[in-house]
Coordinates of C-alpha atoms in Angstrom, one line a residue:
M260 CA -12.2 56.9 -47.7
S261 CA -14.4 54.1 -46.3
D262 CA -13.1 51.3 -44.2
S263 CA -12.5 47.9 -45.7
F264 CA -14.6 44.8 -44.8
F265 CA -12.0 43.3 -42.5
K266 CA -11.6 46.5 -40.6
K267 CA -15.3 46.7 -40.0
E268 CA -15.4 43.0 -38.9
N269 CA -12.5 43.5 -36.5
A270 CA -14.2 46.6 -35.0
K271 CA -17.4 44.6 -34.5
K272 CA -15.4 41.8 -32.7
K273 CA -13.7 44.3 -30.4
A274 CA -17.0 46.0 -29.6
K275 CA -18.6 42.5 -28.8
K276 CA -15.7 41.5 -26.5
K277 CA -15.9 44.8 -24.7
Q278 CA -19.6 44.4 -24.2
E279 CA -19.1 40.8 -22.9
K280 CA -16.4 41.9 -20.5
A281 CA -18.7 44.6 -19.1
L282 CA -21.5 42.1 -18.6
K283 CA -19.1 39.7 -16.7
R284 CA -18.0 42.6 -14.5
V285 CA -21.6 43.5 -13.6
D286 CA -22.4 39.8 -13.0
R287 CA -19.4 39.5 -10.6
K288 CA -20.5 42.5 -8.6
T289 CA -24.1 41.3 -8.2
N290 CA -23.2 37.7 -7.4
N291 CA -20.4 38.5 -5.0
N292 CA -19.6 35.6 -2.6
K293 CA -17.4 37.7 -0.3
G294 CA -18.6 38.2 3.2
Q295 CA -20.4 34.9 3.6
S296 CA -20.2 33.2 7.0
L297 CA -17.8 30.4 7.6
E298 CA -20.6 27.9 8.4
S299 CA -22.2 28.4 4.9
M300 CA -18.9 27.4 3.3
Y301 CA -18.6 24.1 5.2
A302 CA -18.9 20.8 3.3
Y303 CA -19.4 17.4 5.1
V304 CA -18.7 13.9 4.0
D305 CA -21.2 11.2 5.1
E306 CA -20.4 7.5 5.8
N307 CA -20.8 6.6 2.1
G308 CA -18.2 9.3 1.0
V309 CA -20.8 11.7 -0.5
I310 CA -20.2 15.4 0.1
T311 CA -23.2 17.2 1.6
S312 CA -24.0 20.6 3.1
T313 CA -25.7 19.1 6.2
P314 CA -23.6 17.8 9.1
P315 CA -23.7 14.0 9.7
D316 CA -26.1 12.4 12.2
K317 CA -24.0 11.5 15.3
S318 CA -26.6 9.0 16.6
N319 CA -25.6 6.5 13.9
R320 CA -21.9 6.7 14.8
K321 CA -20.0 3.5 15.5
E322 CA -17.2 3.2 18.1
V323 CA -13.9 1.8 16.8
N324 CA -11.6 -0.1 19.0
L325 CA -8.2 1.5 18.4
D326 CA -6.3 -1.5 19.8
G327 CA -7.8 -3.7 17.2
I328 CA -6.2 -1.8 14.3
L329 CA -3.0 -3.4 13.1
L330 CA -0.5 -1.1 11.3
G331 CA 2.1 -2.8 9.0
A332 CA 2.3 -6.4 8.0
R333 CA 0.6 -9.0 10.0
P334 CA 3.1 -11.3 11.8
I335 CA 3.5 -14.8 10.5
V336 CA 2.4 -17.4 13.0
R337 CA 3.9 -20.8 12.3
E338 CA 2.3 -24.0 13.5
E339 CA 4.7 -26.2 15.4
A340 CA 2.4 -29.3 15.5
K341 CA 4.8 -31.7 13.8
P342 CA 8.6 -31.6 13.2
N343 CA 9.9 -30.6 9.8
T344 CA 11.6 -33.4 7.8
G345 CA 13.8 -33.2 4.8
V346 CA 16.8 -34.5 2.9
I347 CA 20.3 -32.9 3.0
T348 CA 20.8 -31.9 -0.7
F349 CA 24.0 -29.9 -0.3
Y350 CA 26.7 -30.0 2.4
S351 CA 30.0 -28.0 2.0
D352 CA 33.3 -28.7 3.7
K353 CA 33.1 -25.1 5.0
G354 CA 30.4 -26.1 7.4
Y355 CA 27.1 -25.1 5.8
G356 CA 24.5 -26.8 3.7
F357 CA 20.9 -27.0 2.6
V358 CA 18.0 -29.2 3.6
T359 CA 15.2 -29.7 1.1
D360 CA 11.9 -29.9 2.9
D361 CA 9.7 -32.9 2.2
E362 CA 6.4 -31.1 2.0
T363 CA 7.2 -27.7 0.5
K364 CA 10.3 -28.7 -1.5
T365 CA 12.0 -25.5 -0.4
N366 CA 15.7 -25.3 0.5
V367 CA 16.4 -24.3 4.1
F368 CA 20.0 -23.2 5.1
F369 CA 21.8 -24.8 8.0
H370 CA 25.3 -24.3 9.6
S371 CA 27.4 -27.0 11.2
N372 CA 27.1 -25.2 14.6
D373 CA 23.4 -26.0 14.6
L374 CA 23.9 -29.8 14.2
I375 CA 23.1 -32.1 17.1
M376 CA 24.9 -35.0 15.4
P377 CA 27.2 -35.2 12.3
V378 CA 25.3 -35.5 9.0
N379 CA 26.2 -36.5 5.4
L380 CA 24.8 -35.8 2.0
K381 CA 21.4 -37.4 1.3
D382 CA 20.7 -38.1 5.0
K383 CA 17.0 -37.8 6.0
V384 CA 16.8 -35.4 9.0
T385 CA 14.3 -33.7 11.3
Y386 CA 14.8 -30.0 12.1
D387 CA 13.4 -26.9 13.7
I388 CA 13.1 -23.6 11.9
K389 CA 14.6 -20.4 13.2
T390 CA 13.7 -17.1 11.4
T391 CA 16.6 -14.7 10.9
P392 CA 16.9 -11.4 9.1
R393 CA 18.4 -13.3 6.1
G394 CA 15.6 -15.9 6.0
D395 CA 14.8 -19.3 7.7
N396 CA 17.5 -21.4 9.1
A397 CA 17.3 -25.1 10.1
I398 CA 18.5 -25.8 13.6
N399 CA 18.7 -28.9 15.8
L400 CA 19.2 -31.3 12.9
K401 CA 18.9 -35.0 13.8
I402 CA 19.2 -38.0 11.5
I403 CA 16.1 -40.2 11.1
Q404 CA 16.9 -43.9 11.0

């Protein structure tokens, strides 16, 4: 009895896959990359970030001052040219309060231990800033007349 059409087609597909597999095996054997020297496998990156097979030219190399490299956040440098002024907007009986800065309109915390003279609510004061782990604190508060 003769084979059906689908059996013939499946047999053709199998034969074609077998032939392609044999061709790939022969190609792998002829183009074998094993046994190459280590230097032939090196890749270099030039100053523009392009990968090349030639080593970079060392005559164009620039020296870098390692002391000039800053790791982490740059420290904040405050200008101490003029004293800070503000108005006391909150003062608690417990001994702490807030000064609202005249220029930046930010609230700065202060404690009664940092006062030079007694202050009241809505007094205009001058103060210095001390940076703490919790934020800026106003110290050396003096009333402006």
